[in-house]
mmCIF file of C-alpha atoms in Angstrom:
data_model
loop_
_atom_site.group_PDB
_atom_site.id
_atom_site.type_symbol
_atom_site.label_atom_id
_atom_site.label_comp_id
_atom_site.label_asym_id
_atom_site.label_seq_id
_atom_site.Cartn_x
_atom_site.Cartn_y
_atom_site.Cartn_z
ATOM 1 C CA UNK A 1 48.722 -43.533 15.535
ATOM 2 C CA UNK A 2 44.964 -43.012 15.763
ATOM 3 C CA UNK A 3 43.887 -39.472 15.119
ATOM 4 C CA UNK A 4 41.786 -37.432 17.529
ATOM 5 C CA UNK A 5 38.482 -36.467 15.962
ATOM 6 C CA UNK A 6 37.326 -32.895 16.517
ATOM 7 C CA UNK A 7 33.800 -31.751 15.752
ATOM 8 C CA UNK A 8 33.299 -27.990 15.428
ATOM 9 C CA UNK A 9 29.974 -26.149 15.791
ATOM 10 C CA UNK A 10 29.866 -22.436 14.799
ATOM 11 C CA UNK A 11 28.091 -19.549 16.513
ATOM 12 C CA UNK A 12 24.488 -18.446 16.171
ATOM 13 C CA UNK A 13 23.564 -18.207 12.481
ATOM 14 C CA UNK A 14 27.245 -18.550 11.573
ATOM 15 C CA UNK A 15 28.734 -20.786 8.906
ATOM 16 C CA UNK A 16 31.578 -23.241 9.372
ATOM 17 C CA UNK A 17 33.790 -20.734 7.530
ATOM 18 C CA UNK A 18 34.482 -19.050 10.891
ATOM 19 C CA UNK A 19 36.957 -21.874 11.581
ATOM 20 C CA UNK A 20 38.963 -21.334 8.400
ATOM 21 C CA UNK A 21 41.954 -19.704 10.122
ATOM 22 C CA UNK A 22 42.524 -22.405 12.738
ATOM 23 C CA UNK A 23 45.661 -24.470 12.159
ATOM 24 C CA UNK A 24 45.856 -27.938 13.708
ATOM 25 C CA UNK A 25 48.327 -30.707 12.775
ATOM 26 C CA UNK A 26 46.628 -32.933 10.202
ATOM 27 C CA UNK A 27 48.682 -35.954 11.217
ATOM 28 C CA UNK A 28 47.249 -35.776 14.751
ATOM 29 C CA UNK A 29 43.739 -34.390 14.348
ATOM 30 C CA UNK A 30 40.891 -35.047 11.963
ATOM 31 C CA UNK A 31 38.525 -32.119 11.700
ATOM 32 C CA UNK A 32 34.767 -32.354 11.145
ATOM 33 C CA UNK A 33 32.408 -29.402 10.844
ATOM 34 C CA UNK A 34 28.755 -29.510 11.872
ATOM 35 C CA UNK A 35 26.781 -26.751 10.216
ATOM 36 C CA UNK A 36 23.395 -25.788 11.598
ATOM 37 C CA UNK A 37 20.277 -27.783 10.863
ATOM 38 C CA UNK A 38 16.918 -26.139 10.295
ATOM 39 C CA UNK A 39 14.737 -26.756 13.373
ATOM 40 C CA UNK A 40 11.764 -29.023 12.745
ATOM 41 C CA UNK A 41 9.649 -26.289 14.285
ATOM 42 C CA UNK A 42 10.016 -23.332 16.645
ATOM 43 C CA UNK A 43 8.987 -25.718 19.432
ATOM 44 C CA UNK A 44 11.784 -28.237 18.892
ATOM 45 C CA UNK A 45 13.639 -28.478 22.197
ATOM 46 C CA UNK A 46 17.357 -27.893 22.535
ATOM 47 C CA UNK A 47 17.776 -31.525 23.572
ATOM 48 C CA UNK A 48 15.875 -32.798 20.542
ATOM 49 C CA UNK A 49 17.928 -30.611 18.258
ATOM 50 C CA UNK A 50 21.181 -31.710 19.931
ATOM 51 C CA UNK A 51 20.202 -35.335 19.323
ATOM 52 C CA UNK A 52 19.897 -34.628 15.607
ATOM 53 C CA UNK A 53 23.299 -32.930 15.657
ATOM 54 C CA UNK A 54 24.770 -35.994 17.394
ATOM 55 C CA UNK A 55 23.456 -38.232 14.636
ATOM 56 C CA UNK A 56 26.211 -36.774 12.455
ATOM 57 C CA UNK A 57 28.990 -37.807 14.855
ATOM 58 C CA UNK A 58 30.589 -41.008 13.614
ATOM 59 C CA UNK A 59 33.539 -41.475 15.986
ATOM 60 C CA UNK A 60 33.790 -42.536 19.614
ATOM 61 C CA UNK A 61 34.884 -40.084 22.306
ATOM 62 C CA UNK A 62 35.337 -37.081 20.028
ATOM 63 C CA UNK A 63 36.375 -33.622 21.110
ATOM 64 C CA UNK A 64 33.499 -31.178 20.669
ATOM 65 C CA UNK A 65 34.323 -27.502 20.073
ATOM 66 C CA UNK A 66 31.643 -24.844 19.989
ATOM 67 C CA UNK A 67 31.691 -21.068 19.519
ATOM 68 C CA UNK A 68 29.106 -18.851 21.256
ATOM 69 C CA UNK A 69 25.688 -20.540 20.817
ATOM 70 C CA UNK A 70 27.653 -23.446 19.357
ATOM 71 C CA UNK A 71 29.255 -23.739 22.792
ATOM 72 C CA UNK A 72 25.834 -24.179 24.358
ATOM 73 C CA UNK A 73 24.991 -26.729 21.683
ATOM 74 C CA UNK A 74 28.108 -28.876 22.202
ATOM 75 C CA UNK A 75 27.385 -28.971 25.923
ATOM 76 C CA UNK A 76 23.895 -30.288 25.187
ATOM 77 C CA UNK A 77 25.424 -32.785 22.754
ATOM 78 C CA UNK A 78 27.897 -33.954 25.416
ATOM 79 C CA UNK A 79 24.901 -35.049 27.506
ATOM 80 C CA UNK A 80 24.024 -37.476 24.709
ATOM 81 C CA UNK A 81 27.367 -38.802 23.465
ATOM 82 C CA UNK A 82 30.516 -39.448 25.547
ATOM 83 C CA UNK A 83 33.277 -36.977 24.696
ATOM 84 C CA UNK A 84 36.994 -36.841 25.281
ATOM 85 C CA UNK A 85 36.656 -33.124 25.924
ATOM 86 C CA UNK A 86 34.113 -30.369 25.354
ATOM 87 C CA UNK A 87 35.685 -27.003 24.539
ATOM 88 C CA UNK A 88 33.846 -23.690 24.562
ATOM 89 C CA UNK A 89 35.038 -20.556 22.791
ATOM 90 C CA UNK A 90 33.360 -17.187 23.460
ATOM 91 C CA UNK A 91 30.445 -18.919 25.131
ATOM 92 C CA UNK A 92 28.854 -19.597 28.533
ATOM 93 C CA UNK A 93 28.832 -22.639 30.832
ATOM 94 C CA UNK A 94 25.580 -21.883 32.663
ATOM 95 C CA UNK A 95 22.596 -19.581 32.398
ATOM 96 C CA UNK A 96 24.134 -17.538 35.228
ATOM 97 C CA UNK A 97 26.989 -16.425 32.968
ATOM 98 C CA UNK A 98 24.563 -14.607 30.672
ATOM 99 C CA UNK A 99 24.873 -10.829 31.134
ATOM 100 C CA UNK A 100 22.073 -8.992 32.895
ATOM 101 C CA UNK A 101 20.831 -7.326 29.693
ATOM 102 C CA UNK A 102 20.157 -10.747 28.161
ATOM 103 C CA UNK A 103 18.454 -11.930 31.327
ATOM 104 C CA UNK A 104 16.256 -8.829 31.166
ATOM 105 C CA UNK A 105 15.537 -9.520 27.490
ATOM 106 C CA UNK A 106 14.369 -12.981 28.493
ATOM 107 C CA UNK A 107 12.142 -11.701 31.292
ATOM 108 C CA UNK A 108 10.600 -8.869 29.268
ATOM 109 C CA UNK A 109 10.467 -10.949 26.067
ATOM 110 C CA UNK A 110 12.264 -8.123 24.289
ATOM 111 C CA UNK A 111 14.081 -10.798 22.282
ATOM 112 C CA UNK A 112 10.948 -11.025 20.149
ATOM 113 C CA UNK A 113 11.991 -7.676 18.698
ATOM 114 C CA UNK A 114 15.243 -9.195 17.394
ATOM 115 C CA UNK A 115 15.474 -8.143 13.725
ATOM 116 C CA UNK A 116 15.739 -11.615 12.219
ATOM 117 C CA UNK A 117 14.468 -10.369 8.865
ATOM 118 C CA UNK A 118 17.452 -8.030 8.632
ATOM 119 C CA UNK A 119 19.763 -11.046 8.631
ATOM 120 C CA UNK A 120 17.536 -13.123 6.389
ATOM 121 C CA UNK A 121 17.401 -10.327 3.809
ATOM 122 C CA UNK A 122 20.980 -9.097 4.114
ATOM 123 C CA UNK A 123 21.435 -8.934 0.319
ATOM 124 C CA UNK A 124 18.385 -6.712 -0.030
ATOM 125 C CA UNK A 125 19.892 -3.890 2.007
ATOM 126 C CA UNK A 126 23.489 -4.393 0.866
ATOM 127 C CA UNK A 127 22.876 -1.763 -1.802
ATOM 128 C CA UNK A 128 22.425 0.817 0.957
ATOM 129 C CA UNK A 129 25.933 0.254 2.290
ATOM 130 C CA UNK A 130 27.958 3.326 1.393
ATOM 131 C CA UNK A 131 31.749 3.367 1.454
ATOM 132 C CA UNK A 132 34.315 0.586 1.429
ATOM 133 C CA UNK A 133 34.101 -0.160 5.163
ATOM 134 C CA UNK A 134 30.323 -0.579 5.126
ATOM 135 C CA UNK A 135 30.447 -2.772 2.048
ATOM 136 C CA UNK A 136 33.203 -4.912 3.544
ATOM 137 C CA UNK A 137 31.070 -5.425 6.649
ATOM 138 C CA UNK A 138 28.140 -6.521 4.487
ATOM 139 C CA UNK A 139 30.461 -8.917 2.670
ATOM 140 C CA UNK A 140 31.630 -10.375 5.975
ATOM 141 C CA UNK A 141 28.051 -10.845 7.177
ATOM 142 C CA UNK A 142 27.178 -12.517 3.898
ATOM 143 C CA UNK A 143 30.115 -14.909 4.232
ATOM 144 C CA UNK A 144 29.991 -15.771 7.911
ATOM 145 C CA UNK A 145 26.256 -15.527 8.703
ATOM 146 C CA UNK A 146 24.999 -18.097 6.257
ATOM 147 C CA UNK A 147 22.142 -19.612 8.298
ATOM 148 C CA UNK A 148 19.322 -17.157 7.707
ATOM 149 C CA UNK A 149 16.338 -19.463 7.890
ATOM 150 C CA UNK A 150 13.251 -17.714 9.306
ATOM 151 C CA UNK A 151 12.551 -20.563 11.749
ATOM 152 C CA UNK A 152 16.143 -21.062 12.867
ATOM 153 C CA UNK A 153 16.891 -17.471 13.882
ATOM 154 C CA UNK A 154 14.094 -16.881 16.432
ATOM 155 C CA UNK A 155 14.495 -20.484 17.610
ATOM 156 C CA UNK A 156 18.214 -19.958 18.280
ATOM 157 C CA UNK A 157 17.753 -16.612 20.057
ATOM 158 C CA UNK A 158 15.019 -18.099 22.239
ATOM 159 C CA UNK A 159 17.199 -21.066 23.224
ATOM 160 C CA UNK A 160 20.190 -18.930 24.146
ATOM 161 C CA UNK A 161 18.058 -16.857 26.487
ATOM 162 C CA UNK A 162 16.091 -19.776 27.927
ATOM 163 C CA UNK A 163 18.970 -22.220 28.438
ATOM 164 C CA UNK A 164 18.389 -23.879 31.807
ATOM 165 C CA UNK A 165 21.892 -25.133 32.690
ATOM 166 C CA UNK A 166 22.437 -24.349 36.377
ATOM 167 C CA UNK A 167 25.962 -25.675 36.996
ATOM 168 C CA UNK A 168 28.972 -26.296 34.728
ATOM 169 C CA UNK A 169 29.197 -29.751 33.197
ATOM 170 C CA UNK A 170 32.268 -31.884 33.914
ATOM 171 C CA UNK A 171 34.984 -32.216 31.283
ATOM 172 C CA UNK A 172 34.280 -28.736 29.887
ATOM 173 C CA UNK A 173 37.105 -26.302 29.090
ATOM 174 C CA UNK A 174 36.322 -22.655 28.398
ATOM 175 C CA UNK A 175 38.354 -20.175 26.287
ATOM 176 C CA UNK A 176 37.180 -16.571 26.498
ATOM 177 C CA UNK A 177 38.312 -13.137 25.408
ATOM 178 C CA UNK A 178 38.689 -10.321 27.927
ATOM 179 C CA UNK A 179 36.991 -7.895 25.506
ATOM 180 C CA UNK A 180 33.978 -10.021 24.622
ATOM 181 C CA UNK A 181 31.052 -7.635 24.214
ATOM 182 C CA UNK A 182 28.335 -10.287 23.964
ATOM 183 C CA UNK A 183 29.284 -12.373 27.001
ATOM 184 C CA UNK A 184 31.419 -9.978 29.120
ATOM 185 C CA UNK A 185 34.191 -11.738 30.966
ATOM 186 C CA UNK A 186 33.119 -10.269 34.319
ATOM 187 C CA UNK A 187 30.294 -12.815 34.292
ATOM 188 C CA UNK A 188 32.501 -15.744 33.245
ATOM 189 C CA UNK A 189 34.157 -18.112 35.737
ATOM 190 C CA UNK A 190 36.980 -20.623 35.344
ATOM 191 C CA UNK A 191 38.181 -19.899 31.832
ATOM 192 C CA UNK A 192 41.416 -19.493 29.916
ATOM 193 C CA UNK A 193 41.596 -15.816 28.993
ATOM 194 C CA UNK A 194 42.783 -14.489 25.647
ATOM 195 C CA UNK A 195 43.966 -10.914 26.042
ATOM 196 C CA UNK A 196 42.303 -8.587 23.572
ATOM 197 C CA UNK A 197 39.918 -11.310 22.475
ATOM 198 C CA UNK A 198 36.465 -10.170 21.345
ATOM 199 C CA UNK A 199 33.379 -12.232 20.585
ATOM 200 C CA UNK A 200 34.714 -12.863 17.072
ATOM 201 C CA UNK A 201 38.218 -13.837 18.156
ATOM 202 C CA UNK A 202 37.817 -17.173 16.374
ATOM 203 C CA UNK A 203 38.642 -15.087 13.283
ATOM 204 C CA UNK A 204 41.307 -12.646 14.475
ATOM 205 C CA UNK A 205 42.924 -14.685 17.287
ATOM 206 C CA UNK A 206 42.926 -17.991 15.435
ATOM 207 C CA UNK A 207 46.627 -18.690 15.946
ATOM 208 C CA UNK A 208 46.409 -18.320 19.718
ATOM 209 C CA UNK A 209 43.209 -20.386 19.851
ATOM 210 C CA UNK A 210 44.874 -23.097 17.760
ATOM 211 C CA UNK A 211 47.758 -23.254 20.232
ATOM 212 C CA UNK A 212 45.344 -23.502 23.154
ATOM 213 C CA UNK A 213 43.295 -26.250 21.498
ATOM 214 C CA UNK A 214 46.416 -28.340 20.977
ATOM 215 C CA UNK A 215 47.511 -27.796 24.597
ATOM 216 C CA UNK A 216 44.064 -28.620 25.991
ATOM 217 C CA UNK A 217 43.546 -31.768 23.936
#
């Protein structure tokens, strides 16, 4: 039996390690991970970037799965390559699902104040983390936020806020947590809800998400 090929794209600045707790039958699915590329420049369009991401897809009609900004990216990629299904986790289907505070950040250009250097230089302030909890958080950031390129970070934030998608694309399935603090569920339409799911539920709700992925595909 031919396997279904799944291509996973992580969230903004995140590494492919965020998918490590998903469990999918290896005899049915073949998993591929697409880590982030460094933008050619801050002016590279989302479509141009998505085309470069698609150049690493080597199977017909794959399933694309994206988390957060990765969800936006796989939707842009699905405009370029035919997909069996496009699945979003903790993401948005249109610019209208962005919360008001992010829309205001776009209008006022407050996003330019985003502390990208804090992420880029995470090791440099790790020494200021006092106590086990703080140090564990630094360790998690170090592990899961691996893309800290100085061009990528402002580029990614800009493209989240300036995404122009007006209506949901066909063949898109959306999984969302009811406690997502980044993209609150009150702004999200037509999704499968995970109770207690936060924006990082790909890590702590991996079993439930795995079950849903299998059911959806």
